[in-house]
PDB file of C-alpha atoms in Angstrom:
ATOM      1  CA  MET V  54     -24.152  31.314  69.593  1.00 90.00           C
ATOM      2  CA  GLY V  55     -22.464  28.157  70.653  1.00 94.00           C
ATOM      3  CA  PRO V  56     -19.316  26.688  69.042  1.00 95.00           C
ATOM      4  CA  LEU V  57     -21.011  24.344  66.395  1.00 95.00           C
ATOM      5  CA  ARG V  58     -23.226  27.311  64.976  1.00 95.00           C
ATOM      6  CA  LEU V  59     -20.063  29.414  65.080  1.00 97.00           C
ATOM      7  CA  ALA V  60     -18.215  26.774  63.080  1.00 97.00           C
ATOM      8  CA  ASP V  61     -21.104  26.778  60.596  1.00 98.00           C
ATOM      9  CA  PHE V  62     -20.942  30.336  60.295  1.00 97.00           C
ATOM     10  CA  VAL V  63     -17.196  30.654  59.666  1.00 97.00           C
ATOM     11  CA  GLY V  64     -17.589  27.652  57.200  1.00 98.00           C
ATOM     12  CA  LEU V  65     -16.613  24.295  57.908  1.00 98.00           C
ATOM     13  CA  ASP V  66     -14.267  24.072  54.777  1.00 98.00           C
ATOM     14  CA  THR V  67     -12.607  27.283  56.260  1.00 98.00           C
ATOM     15  CA  LEU V  68     -12.110  25.423  59.482  1.00 97.00           C
ATOM     16  CA  GLY V  69     -10.682  22.481  57.861  1.00 98.00           C
ATOM     17  CA  ALA V  70      -8.212  24.548  55.863  1.00 98.00           C
ATOM     18  CA  ILE V  71      -7.195  26.387  59.137  1.00 98.00           C
ATOM     19  CA  ALA V  72      -6.598  22.955  60.759  1.00 97.00           C
ATOM     20  CA  ASP V  73      -4.227  22.040  57.897  1.00 97.00           C
ATOM     21  CA  VAL V  74      -2.180  25.117  58.039  1.00 98.00           C
ATOM     22  CA  MET V  75      -1.775  24.862  61.704  1.00 98.00           C
ATOM     23  CA  VAL V  76      -0.620  21.203  61.377  1.00 97.00           C
ATOM     24  CA  ASP V  77       1.754  22.239  58.634  1.00 97.00           C
ATOM     25  CA  ALA V  78       3.055  25.206  60.628  1.00 98.00           C
ATOM     26  CA  TYR V  79       3.673  23.414  64.225  1.00 97.00           C
ATOM     27  CA  ALA V  80       3.915  19.823  63.060  1.00 96.00           C
ATOM     28  CA  GLU V  81       1.531  18.559  65.669  1.00 96.00           C
ATOM     29  CA  GLU V  82      -1.381  16.244  64.872  1.00 95.00           C
ATOM     30  CA  ARG V  83      -3.332  17.769  67.909  1.00 96.00           C
ATOM     31  CA  PHE V  84      -4.335  20.503  65.574  1.00 97.00           C
ATOM     32  CA  ALA V  85      -5.550  18.152  62.615  1.00 97.00           C
ATOM     33  CA  ALA V  86      -9.345  18.349  61.798  1.00 97.00           C
ATOM     34  CA  PRO V  87     -11.326  15.763  63.154  1.00 96.00           C
ATOM     35  CA  ASP V  88     -12.736  12.962  60.889  1.00 96.00           C
ATOM     36  CA  THR V  89     -15.916  14.236  61.368  1.00 95.00           C
ATOM     37  CA  LEU V  90     -15.396  17.597  60.168  1.00 96.00           C
ATOM     38  CA  LYS V  91     -13.445  15.928  57.149  1.00 97.00           C
ATOM     39  CA  LYS V  92     -16.512  13.966  56.170  1.00 96.00           C
ATOM     40  CA  MET V  93     -18.764  16.703  56.613  1.00 96.00           C
ATOM     41  CA  VAL V  94     -16.668  18.983  54.103  1.00 97.00           C
ATOM     42  CA  ALA V  95     -16.193  16.023  51.681  1.00 97.00           C
ATOM     43  CA  ALA V  96     -19.899  15.546  51.497  1.00 96.00           C
ATOM     44  CA  GLY V  97     -20.298  19.205  50.665  1.00 97.00           C
ATOM     45  CA  ASP V  98     -21.778  20.374  54.153  1.00 97.00           C
ATOM     46  CA  PHE V  99     -19.862  23.590  54.477  1.00 97.00           C
ATOM     47  CA  GLY V 100     -22.314  25.189  57.109  1.00 97.00           C
ATOM     48  CA  ARG V 101     -24.625  28.129  56.411  1.00 97.00           C
ATOM     49  CA  LYS V 102     -23.082  28.906  52.904  1.00 96.00           C
ATOM     50  CA  SER V 103     -24.231  25.533  51.673  1.00 97.00           C
ATOM     51  CA  GLY V 104     -27.409  25.470  53.756  1.00 96.00           C
ATOM     52  CA  ARG V 105     -26.272  22.443  55.979  1.00 97.00           C
ATOM     53  CA  GLY V 106     -23.538  21.708  58.367  1.00 97.00           C
ATOM     54  CA  PHE V 107     -24.133  20.943  62.026  1.00 97.00           C
ATOM     55  CA  TYR V 108     -27.373  22.788  61.512  1.00 97.00           C
ATOM     56  CA  ASP V 109     -29.890  22.680  58.542  1.00 97.00           C
ATOM     57  CA  TYR V 110     -30.601  25.992  57.270  1.00 97.00           C
ATOM     58  CA  SER V 111     -33.424  25.433  54.899  1.00 95.00           C
ATOM     59  CA  GLY V 112     -36.081  26.638  57.081  1.00 94.00           C
ATOM     60  CA  ASP V 113     -36.851  29.615  58.980  1.00 95.00           C
ATOM     61  CA  LYS V 114     -34.714  28.665  61.855  1.00 94.00           C
ATOM     62  CA  PRO V 115     -31.543  26.652  62.041  1.00 95.00           C
ATOM     63  CA  VAL V 116     -32.161  22.949  63.094  1.00 96.00           C
ATOM     64  CA  PRO V 117     -29.624  20.722  64.475  1.00 95.00           C
ATOM     65  CA  VAL V 118     -28.550  17.802  62.047  1.00 94.00           C
ATOM     66  CA  ASP V 119     -28.653  14.446  63.455  1.00 86.00           C
ATOM     67  CA  SER V 120     -25.241  13.159  62.810  1.00 70.00           C
ATOM     68  CA  GLY V 121     -26.535   9.479  63.160  1.00 64.00           C
ATOM     69  CA  SER V 122     -23.679   8.459  65.664  1.00 54.00           C
TER      70      SER V 122
END
């Protein structure tokens, strides 16, 4: 399992929350969630639990989602 599938498995909203805690705890912006992650969470793309994240889970196998960038 690669890092993006692992992120989908954990939950992108969970990763965003972890990033927020890290920024608050260590006062370092290097721990902040990337804009891409923030946009995905705002769109409701939480990973496996929502059926879409870095991969689309609507079929039999996960399929990478084209981010459009």
